[in-house]
Coordinates of C-alpha atoms in Angstrom, one line a residue:
P239 CA -58.5 134.6 48.1
S240 CA -61.8 135.4 46.4
A241 CA -63.9 133.2 44.7
T242 CA -64.6 135.1 42.1
P243 CA -63.1 135.8 38.8
E244 CA -63.9 139.7 39.3
A245 CA -63.9 141.7 42.5
K246 CA -66.9 142.6 43.5
R247 CA -67.5 146.0 43.5
G248 CA -69.6 148.3 45.6
G249 CA -72.2 151.2 44.6
G250 CA -75.8 153.0 45.8
P251 CA -79.3 151.8 45.4
A252 CA -79.9 154.0 42.9
A253 CA -82.2 153.4 39.7
S254 CA -80.8 152.2 37.2
R255 CA -79.3 153.5 33.9
K256 CA -79.2 152.3 30.5
A257 CA -76.0 152.5 29.1
K258 CA -75.2 153.9 25.9
R259 CA -72.6 152.5 22.9
G260 CA -70.6 154.2 21.0
S261 CA -69.1 153.6 17.5
S262 CA -68.8 150.0 16.1
P263 CA -66.1 147.4 16.9
A264 CA -62.8 146.9 15.0
A265 CA -62.1 143.6 13.3
S266 CA -59.6 141.9 15.5
P267 CA -56.6 140.8 13.9
E268 CA -55.9 137.6 15.9
A269 CA -59.4 136.1 15.3
K270 CA -59.1 132.5 14.1
R271 CA -62.5 130.7 12.5
G272 CA -62.6 126.9 12.6
S273 CA -63.2 124.3 14.8
G274 CA -60.9 122.9 17.0
P275 CA -60.5 118.6 17.7
A276 CA -63.5 118.9 19.9
S277 CA -65.9 120.8 18.6
S278 CA -69.7 121.0 18.4
A279 CA -69.6 119.3 15.3
D280 CA -68.0 116.6 16.3
G281 CA -71.3 115.4 18.2
G282 CA -73.4 116.5 21.3
G283 CA -71.4 119.9 22.5
V284 CA -69.9 119.5 26.3
A285 CA -72.4 117.3 27.5
E286 CA -70.2 114.7 24.9
L287 CA -67.7 116.3 25.8
L288 CA -67.2 115.4 29.3
G289 CA -68.7 112.3 28.4
R290 CA -65.7 111.3 26.1
L291 CA -63.0 112.7 28.7
G292 CA -64.4 110.3 31.6
R293 CA -63.6 107.0 29.5
L294 CA -60.1 108.5 29.4
E295 CA -58.2 106.6 32.3
D296 CA -55.7 109.1 33.8
S297 CA -57.5 112.3 35.1
R298 CA -54.4 114.1 34.4
Q299 CA -55.1 113.1 30.3
R300 CA -58.2 114.1 31.0
A301 CA -57.9 117.9 32.3
A302 CA -54.9 118.3 29.5
E303 CA -57.3 117.6 27.0
L304 CA -60.0 119.9 28.1
F305 CA -57.7 123.2 28.0
R306 CA -56.8 121.8 24.6
W307 CA -60.6 121.9 23.7
L308 CA -61.5 125.1 25.7
V309 CA -58.6 126.7 23.0
A310 CA -59.0 125.2 20.2
P311 CA -57.9 125.9 17.5
V312 CA -54.6 126.7 19.1
A313 CA -52.1 124.3 20.1
P314 CA -51.9 124.6 24.1
G315 CA -48.4 124.7 24.1
Q316 CA -48.9 127.9 21.4
F317 CA -51.1 129.3 23.6
L318 CA -48.7 129.0 26.9
G319 CA -45.9 130.6 24.7
R320 CA -47.5 133.6 23.4
H321 CA -50.7 134.4 25.2
W322 CA -50.7 133.5 28.7
E323 CA -49.8 136.1 31.2
R324 CA -48.6 137.8 27.9
A325 CA -51.1 139.4 25.6
P326 CA -54.8 138.7 25.1
L327 CA -56.6 135.7 22.4
L328 CA -59.3 136.1 20.6
V329 CA -60.7 132.8 18.7
R330 CA -63.8 133.5 16.3
R331 CA -65.0 129.7 15.7
G332 CA -68.2 130.6 13.6
D333 CA -69.6 127.6 15.7
P334 CA -72.4 128.6 17.5
G335 CA -73.0 125.4 19.8
Y336 CA -69.3 124.7 20.7
Y337 CA -70.1 125.3 24.4
A338 CA -74.2 124.0 24.0
G339 CA -74.9 122.4 27.3
L340 CA -72.5 124.3 29.6
F341 CA -75.3 126.9 30.7
S342 CA -78.0 128.7 29.5
T343 CA -80.1 131.7 30.4
A344 CA -82.8 128.6 31.0
D345 CA -79.8 127.4 33.2
F346 CA -79.7 130.9 34.8
D347 CA -84.0 131.0 35.3
A348 CA -83.6 127.6 36.7
A349 CA -81.4 128.4 39.1
L350 CA -83.7 131.4 40.5
R351 CA -86.7 128.9 40.6
S352 CA -84.5 126.6 42.7
G353 CA -84.9 129.4 45.9
E354 CA -81.5 129.3 47.0
V355 CA -80.3 132.4 45.0
H356 CA -79.5 135.3 47.8
F357 CA -78.7 138.9 46.8
G358 CA -74.8 139.6 47.7
T359 CA -73.7 136.1 48.2
H360 CA -74.5 134.8 44.6
L361 CA -75.9 137.5 42.4
D362 CA -74.9 140.4 41.9
V363 CA -77.8 143.3 39.8
T364 CA -75.8 145.8 38.4
S365 CA -75.0 149.0 35.9
Y366 CA -72.7 151.6 34.0
A367 CA -74.1 154.4 32.1
E368 CA -72.7 157.6 32.1
G369 CA -69.0 156.7 33.8
V370 CA -71.4 155.7 36.5
R371 CA -71.0 152.2 38.1
E372 CA -73.7 151.1 40.4
T373 CA -75.1 147.6 42.3
H374 CA -78.5 147.2 42.9
N375 CA -78.7 144.5 45.2
P376 CA -81.5 144.5 47.2
S377 CA -81.3 142.3 50.7
G378 CA -83.1 138.3 50.5
R379 CA -83.6 135.8 48.5
A380 CA -83.4 136.3 44.6
L381 CA -86.7 135.8 42.9
P382 CA -87.3 135.3 39.9
A383 CA -90.2 138.3 39.7
V384 CA -87.2 140.6 40.8
V385 CA -84.6 139.3 38.9
W386 CA -86.0 139.6 35.2
D387 CA -87.9 143.6 36.5
F388 CA -84.3 144.4 37.1
Y389 CA -83.1 142.7 33.8
Q390 CA -85.7 144.0 32.1
N391 CA -84.7 147.9 33.4
G392 CA -81.4 147.2 31.9
C393 CA -79.5 145.8 34.7
S394 CA -76.6 143.1 34.1
L395 CA -76.7 140.0 36.4
R396 CA -74.0 138.4 37.1
L397 CA -74.4 134.9 39.0
L398 CA -71.2 134.3 41.0
S399 CA -70.0 130.7 41.2
P400 CA -72.3 129.0 39.2
Q401 CA -71.0 125.4 39.8
A402 CA -73.1 125.3 42.9
F403 CA -76.0 125.3 40.7
S404 CA -75.1 123.8 37.7
P405 CA -73.5 120.0 37.7
T406 CA -72.5 120.7 34.4
V407 CA -70.3 123.5 35.1
W408 CA -69.2 122.1 38.3
H409 CA -68.2 119.1 36.1
F410 CA -66.3 120.8 33.5
L411 CA -63.8 123.1 36.2
S412 CA -63.1 120.4 38.4
I413 CA -62.0 118.6 35.2
L414 CA -59.8 121.5 34.2
Q415 CA -58.3 123.1 38.1
E416 CA -56.2 119.8 38.0
H417 CA -54.8 121.2 34.5
F418 CA -54.1 124.8 36.1
G419 CA -53.1 123.2 39.6
S420 CA -54.9 125.9 40.8
M421 CA -57.9 126.9 41.7
A422 CA -60.8 127.4 38.5
G423 CA -63.9 129.6 39.4
A424 CA -66.2 131.0 37.1
N425 CA -69.0 133.5 37.1
T426 CA -71.6 133.8 34.4
Y427 CA -72.7 137.4 33.1
L428 CA -76.1 138.0 31.5
T429 CA -76.3 141.7 30.0
P430 CA -79.4 143.1 28.1
P431 CA -79.5 145.0 24.9
G432 CA -77.7 148.0 24.5
T433 CA -76.6 147.9 27.9
Q434 CA -73.1 147.5 30.1
G435 CA -72.7 146.3 33.4
F436 CA -69.4 147.2 34.5
A437 CA -66.7 149.5 34.3
P438 CA -63.7 149.3 33.0
H439 CA -61.0 147.4 35.1
Y440 CA -59.0 144.9 36.0
D441 CA -58.7 141.7 37.6
D442 CA -56.1 139.5 39.7
I443 CA -56.9 136.5 37.5
E444 CA -56.4 134.7 34.1
A445 CA -59.3 135.3 32.7
F446 CA -61.2 133.0 29.7
V447 CA -65.1 134.8 28.3
L448 CA -66.6 132.2 26.8
Q449 CA -69.3 133.5 24.9
L450 CA -72.4 131.4 25.5
E451 CA -75.3 133.2 24.1
G452 CA -75.9 136.3 21.7
K453 CA -73.3 138.6 21.6
K454 CA -71.4 141.4 23.7
H455 CA -68.7 144.0 22.5
W456 CA -65.7 143.8 24.2
R457 CA -62.5 146.3 24.4
V458 CA -59.0 145.1 25.9
Y459 CA -56.3 147.7 26.8
R460 CA -52.8 147.1 28.1
P461 CA -51.6 147.7 31.9
R462 CA -50.7 151.3 31.8
T463 CA -48.2 150.6 33.8
D464 CA -45.5 148.1 34.7
A465 CA -47.0 147.9 38.3
E466 CA -50.1 146.7 36.5
V467 CA -48.2 143.7 35.3
L468 CA -49.6 140.7 36.5
P469 CA -50.8 142.7 39.8
Q470 CA -51.9 140.8 43.0
F471 CA -55.0 143.0 43.1
S472 CA -57.7 143.7 41.2
S473 CA -58.6 147.4 40.5
A474 CA -60.7 150.1 41.1
N475 CA -63.1 151.1 38.7
L476 CA -61.7 153.1 35.8
T477 CA -62.8 155.9 34.2
Q478 CA -62.9 155.9 30.1
A479 CA -60.6 159.1 30.5
E480 CA -58.0 156.8 32.0
L481 CA -57.9 154.3 29.4
G482 CA -55.5 154.4 26.4
E483 CA -56.4 153.1 23.0
P484 CA -57.5 149.1 23.0
V485 CA -55.2 146.4 22.0
L486 CA -57.9 144.8 20.8
E487 CA -61.8 145.5 19.9
T488 CA -64.3 142.7 18.8
V489 CA -67.8 141.3 19.2
L490 CA -67.6 137.8 20.6
E491 CA -70.3 135.9 19.3
A492 CA -72.0 132.3 20.7
G493 CA -69.0 130.1 20.6
D494 CA -66.3 132.5 20.7
L495 CA -63.0 132.9 23.0
L496 CA -61.5 135.6 24.8
Y497 CA -58.4 135.2 26.9
F498 CA -56.4 137.9 28.3
P499 CA -54.3 138.0 31.2
R500 CA -54.2 139.1 34.8
G501 CA -53.7 143.3 34.6
F502 CA -55.0 144.0 31.6
I503 CA -58.5 146.4 31.5
H504 CA -61.5 145.2 29.8
Q505 CA -65.0 146.1 29.6
G506 CA -67.8 144.6 27.2
D507 CA -71.1 145.9 26.6
C508 CA -74.0 144.5 24.3
L509 CA -75.2 145.5 21.1
P510 CA -78.8 146.9 20.6
D511 CA -80.2 144.5 18.8
A512 CA -78.9 141.4 21.5
H513 CA -78.7 140.5 24.9
S514 CA -75.3 138.5 26.4
L515 CA -74.3 135.6 28.5
H516 CA -71.1 134.7 28.9
I517 CA -69.3 132.5 31.4
T518 CA -65.5 133.9 32.7
V519 CA -63.4 131.0 33.7
S520 CA -60.6 132.4 36.0
S521 CA -57.4 131.0 37.8
Y522 CA -54.4 131.6 39.1
Q523 CA -55.5 133.8 42.0
R524 CA -52.6 135.3 43.8
N525 CA -50.6 132.0 43.0
S526 CA -47.3 133.6 41.6
W527 CA -43.6 133.1 43.0
G528 CA -44.1 135.9 45.6
N529 CA -47.0 134.3 46.5
L530 CA -44.4 131.3 47.8
L531 CA -41.9 132.9 49.0
E532 CA -44.6 134.6 51.5
K533 CA -44.9 130.9 53.2
L534 CA -41.5 129.6 52.1
L535 CA -39.2 132.4 53.4
P536 CA -40.5 133.2 57.4
A537 CA -40.0 129.4 57.8
A538 CA -36.5 129.6 56.4
L539 CA -35.7 132.2 58.4
Q540 CA -37.3 130.0 61.6
M541 CA -35.0 127.5 61.0
A542 CA -32.1 129.4 60.2
L543 CA -32.6 131.3 63.8
E544 CA -32.4 127.4 65.3
E545 CA -29.8 126.0 63.5
D546 CA -27.0 128.7 63.2
V547 CA -26.0 131.1 66.1
E548 CA -24.7 133.9 63.6
Y549 CA -28.6 135.0 62.9
R550 CA -28.8 134.7 67.0
Q551 CA -26.0 137.2 67.3
G552 CA -26.7 140.6 68.7
L553 CA -26.7 143.9 66.0
P554 CA -23.6 146.5 67.3
M555 CA -24.7 148.2 69.7
D556 CA -24.0 151.6 67.6
Y557 CA -25.5 150.4 64.8
L558 CA -28.7 153.4 65.1
G559 CA -26.0 156.2 65.0
Y560 CA -25.0 155.0 61.3
M561 CA -28.2 153.6 59.8
G562 CA -31.4 154.3 58.8
V563 CA -33.3 157.2 56.6
A564 CA -31.3 160.0 58.2
N565 CA -27.8 158.1 57.8
S566 CA -28.5 157.2 54.3
D567 CA -26.9 159.9 52.6
A568 CA -23.0 159.6 55.0
V569 CA -20.1 158.1 53.8
D570 CA -19.0 155.3 56.5
A571 CA -17.3 151.7 56.6
R572 CA -19.7 150.6 59.3
R573 CA -22.8 151.2 57.0
T574 CA -20.5 149.0 54.2
A575 CA -19.6 146.8 56.5
F576 CA -23.6 146.8 57.8
M577 CA -24.9 146.5 54.6
E578 CA -22.8 143.2 53.4
K579 CA -23.5 141.1 56.3
V580 CA -27.6 141.5 55.7
Q581 CA -26.4 140.6 52.2
S582 CA -24.4 137.7 53.5
L583 CA -27.0 136.6 55.9
I584 CA -29.9 136.7 53.0
K585 CA -28.2 135.0 50.9
K586 CA -27.3 132.1 53.1
L587 CA -30.5 131.8 53.9
V588 CA -31.5 129.3 51.3
D589 CA -29.4 126.9 52.6
Y590 CA -32.1 126.8 54.9
A591 CA -35.1 127.1 52.8
P592 CA -37.7 123.9 53.0
I593 CA -38.6 124.2 49.3
D594 CA -40.9 121.2 49.2
A595 CA -42.8 121.5 52.9
A596 CA -43.6 125.8 51.5
V597 CA -45.0 124.0 48.1
D598 CA -46.7 121.2 50.0
Q599 CA -48.5 124.2 52.5
R600 CA -49.5 126.1 49.2
A601 CA -50.9 122.6 47.4
K602 CA -52.8 122.1 51.1
S603 CA -54.2 125.3 50.0
F604 CA -54.9 124.5 46.4
L605 CA -57.0 121.4 47.9
H606 CA -59.1 123.4 50.1
D607 CA -60.1 125.9 47.3
C608 CA -61.0 123.0 44.9
L609 CA -64.3 121.4 44.0
P610 CA -65.1 118.1 44.7
P611 CA -64.9 115.3 41.8
V612 CA -67.5 114.5 39.8
L613 CA -67.3 110.7 39.1
T614 CA -68.4 109.1 36.0
Q615 CA -70.9 106.1 36.5
S616 CA -67.8 103.6 36.4
E617 CA -65.9 104.7 39.0
K618 CA -69.1 105.7 41.4
A619 CA -70.0 102.1 40.7
Q620 CA -66.5 100.9 42.3
S621 CA -66.0 103.7 45.0
V622 CA -67.8 104.3 48.0
Y623 CA -70.3 106.6 46.7
G624 CA -71.8 103.7 45.3
F625 CA -71.7 101.1 48.1
P626 CA -74.6 99.5 48.1
A627 CA -75.2 99.8 51.9
R628 CA -79.3 100.2 52.6
W629 CA -81.8 98.8 55.2
Q630 CA -84.2 96.4 53.9
D631 CA -86.0 93.8 55.8
G632 CA -86.1 95.0 59.4
G633 CA -82.3 96.0 59.4
P634 CA -79.4 97.2 57.2
C635 CA -77.7 95.1 54.7
N636 CA -74.6 95.4 52.8
V637 CA -72.8 97.3 55.0
D638 CA -69.6 95.8 55.3
I639 CA -66.6 96.6 52.9
L640 CA -64.5 93.9 52.8
I641 CA -61.0 94.6 51.7
T642 CA -59.4 91.8 51.3
K643 CA -55.4 91.3 50.3
D644 CA -56.1 90.5 46.4
T645 CA -58.6 93.4 45.9
E646 CA -57.5 95.4 43.7
V647 CA -57.5 99.6 44.1
R648 CA -56.0 103.1 42.9
L649 CA -57.0 106.3 43.3
L650 CA -60.3 108.4 42.1
R651 CA -58.0 111.2 41.1
H652 CA -54.4 111.7 40.8
G653 CA -54.6 115.7 42.1
I654 CA -57.4 114.7 44.7
V655 CA -54.6 113.9 47.7
R656 CA -51.4 115.5 49.8
L657 CA -49.1 114.5 52.1
C658 CA -47.6 117.3 54.3
N659 CA -45.3 116.9 57.3
E660 CA -46.5 119.1 60.0
E661 CA -45.5 120.0 63.3
A662 CA -49.0 117.6 64.2
G663 CA -48.0 114.7 62.5
V664 CA -48.0 113.7 59.0
M665 CA -51.3 114.7 57.0
L666 CA -52.9 113.1 54.3
Y667 CA -55.4 116.5 53.0
Y668 CA -58.3 115.3 50.1
T669 CA -61.0 116.8 48.1
T670 CA -63.7 114.1 47.6
E671 CA -65.4 115.5 50.8
N672 CA -65.2 119.5 49.7
S673 CA -68.0 121.7 48.8
R674 CA -69.3 123.2 45.6
V675 CA -69.4 126.5 46.9
Y676 CA -66.0 127.7 48.1
H677 CA -65.1 127.5 51.8
K678 CA -67.7 126.2 52.9
E679 CA -65.9 122.9 54.3
E680 CA -63.2 123.2 56.4
P681 CA -59.8 121.4 54.7
K682 CA -60.3 117.9 54.9
F683 CA -57.2 115.4 56.2
L684 CA -56.2 112.3 57.7
E685 CA -54.1 112.6 60.4
I686 CA -51.3 109.2 58.9
D687 CA -48.9 107.5 61.1
P688 CA -45.7 107.8 59.7
E689 CA -45.3 104.6 58.5
Y690 CA -48.3 104.9 56.1
T691 CA -46.6 107.8 54.0
D692 CA -44.5 105.0 51.3
S693 CA -47.9 103.6 50.5
I694 CA -49.5 106.9 49.9
E695 CA -46.9 107.6 47.4
F696 CA -46.9 104.3 45.8
L697 CA -50.5 104.7 45.0
L698 CA -49.8 107.9 43.6
S699 CA -46.6 106.4 41.4
S700 CA -48.9 103.7 40.7
Y701 CA -51.4 105.8 38.8
P702 CA -53.7 105.4 36.7
N703 CA -53.0 101.5 37.0
H704 CA -54.7 99.5 39.9
I705 CA -52.0 97.1 42.1
R706 CA -53.1 94.8 44.7
V707 CA -53.2 95.6 48.3
E708 CA -51.0 92.9 49.1
T709 CA -48.6 95.0 47.3
L710 CA -48.6 98.3 49.5
P711 CA -45.2 98.5 51.1
C712 CA -46.0 98.6 54.9
E713 CA -44.9 95.4 57.4
A714 CA -48.0 93.4 58.2
L715 CA -50.8 92.9 55.7
E716 CA -53.7 93.6 58.4
D717 CA -51.8 97.5 58.2
K718 CA -52.2 97.3 54.3
I719 CA -56.1 95.9 54.7
S720 CA -56.7 99.0 57.0
L721 CA -55.5 101.6 55.3
A722 CA -56.9 100.8 52.1
T723 CA -60.2 100.4 53.5
L724 CA -59.8 104.1 55.1
L725 CA -59.0 105.6 51.7
F726 CA -62.0 103.8 50.5
E727 CA -64.7 104.6 53.0
K728 CA -63.2 108.8 52.3
G729 CA -63.7 108.0 48.5
I730 CA -60.5 108.3 47.7
L731 CA -59.8 105.1 46.6
T732 CA -61.6 103.1 44.0
T733 CA -61.5 99.6 43.2
K734 CA -61.0 97.5 40.0
K735 CA -64.5 96.1 40.4
P736 CA -67.7 96.5 42.6
L737 CA -66.7 95.1 45.8
V738 CA -70.4 94.3 46.7
Q739 CA -72.4 92.7 43.2
V740 CA -75.8 93.7 42.9

């Protein structure tokens, strides 16, 4: 699956043209004003918010509180009941500093000046004018002089996966992903005044548009057919003639939020008097019941074939003579019997469905998608990442990780590990060594001795409390210490107190 919340759309290298905007937008009846429980008025913007969340012991609580802040002042329960996968939501906050510190045009410029941004891979230059959507990506590195010249000539700039360049966006998404149980991605969009960068289209993700700077005129349309409700894939570019009347039309200002489900067509253009910078936070790409069944049904069929002779019995010798499209209108008792047999086998397939194992495989994929956790200062001091091993006075010192039976440990985060029973053995997948760039690394896992599975489950059920190493349900104390040391070295466990005082 793509790491970006909107599908890339191609186009020729023709010179950019400035888009023209039509009539002024109507006010949305769903607009809400006021600041939520963690608005910028309460002190310090996103950095202060993330700092306060870091003082919560339970990562699940951190994720829930961050989501509450994201949709505030709408309550999370109200959002999930009325809007999630159902209908757009517009939140007007009247607080330009609500997202202060998350990402800015200065951060955009700094990313370009890092020399790590490349056209096509990290940055798309786009335009949409007179119904034509074009991409203007040169090859190679996106140097500031070239990028800002495109912008000055009316092109929009889409920075893909800003979490790779912004520690704050990385921190933000790494917390939020645990609330969704599905990858949280992002793109940022910088649009010049009086232009539009993208054609109308719908996406295959749940989209949260956070207006960071300036303002932008948005139009959102319902799915046109039942097949476009919660689609599996993003659409091609659509023309204005293919659209009906928008169900929501508004101008987002800094601090506002716009949410729309996958399948809702949308387009945004800039007013003549202001640029726009927004970040689209996305989740739930290919995370449906159907996607689970794609894993589950082949596994169930394989198990049924192995364990139930009825699935291995041969088809009737003459079935080709009465089945198939050519025979679909025939009235034949043999057709009825054949259909009933197939239905019976499909119903019985449920008994062989390894539902938990299929869920574990989806969880394994999610952990591969995940951003690595961002550690607080205390977490760093109590983990391998703050361990003071170093070269000093002609040799290494403070190298030995001395975990004893009395050492108190816990998981770094609740959502960073997953046990999976696989053909090769019991595997423990983890996220602490993932990259900030989507799938840059292969999935990270440890092969675990089956006798350690109870200890892993004990660590999960004990979280966020610390437990003494000697309480791990392994037979020998040596095994308890060995397992705790291994997990500590991988960044999966932290200790209640730093192992070495510096």
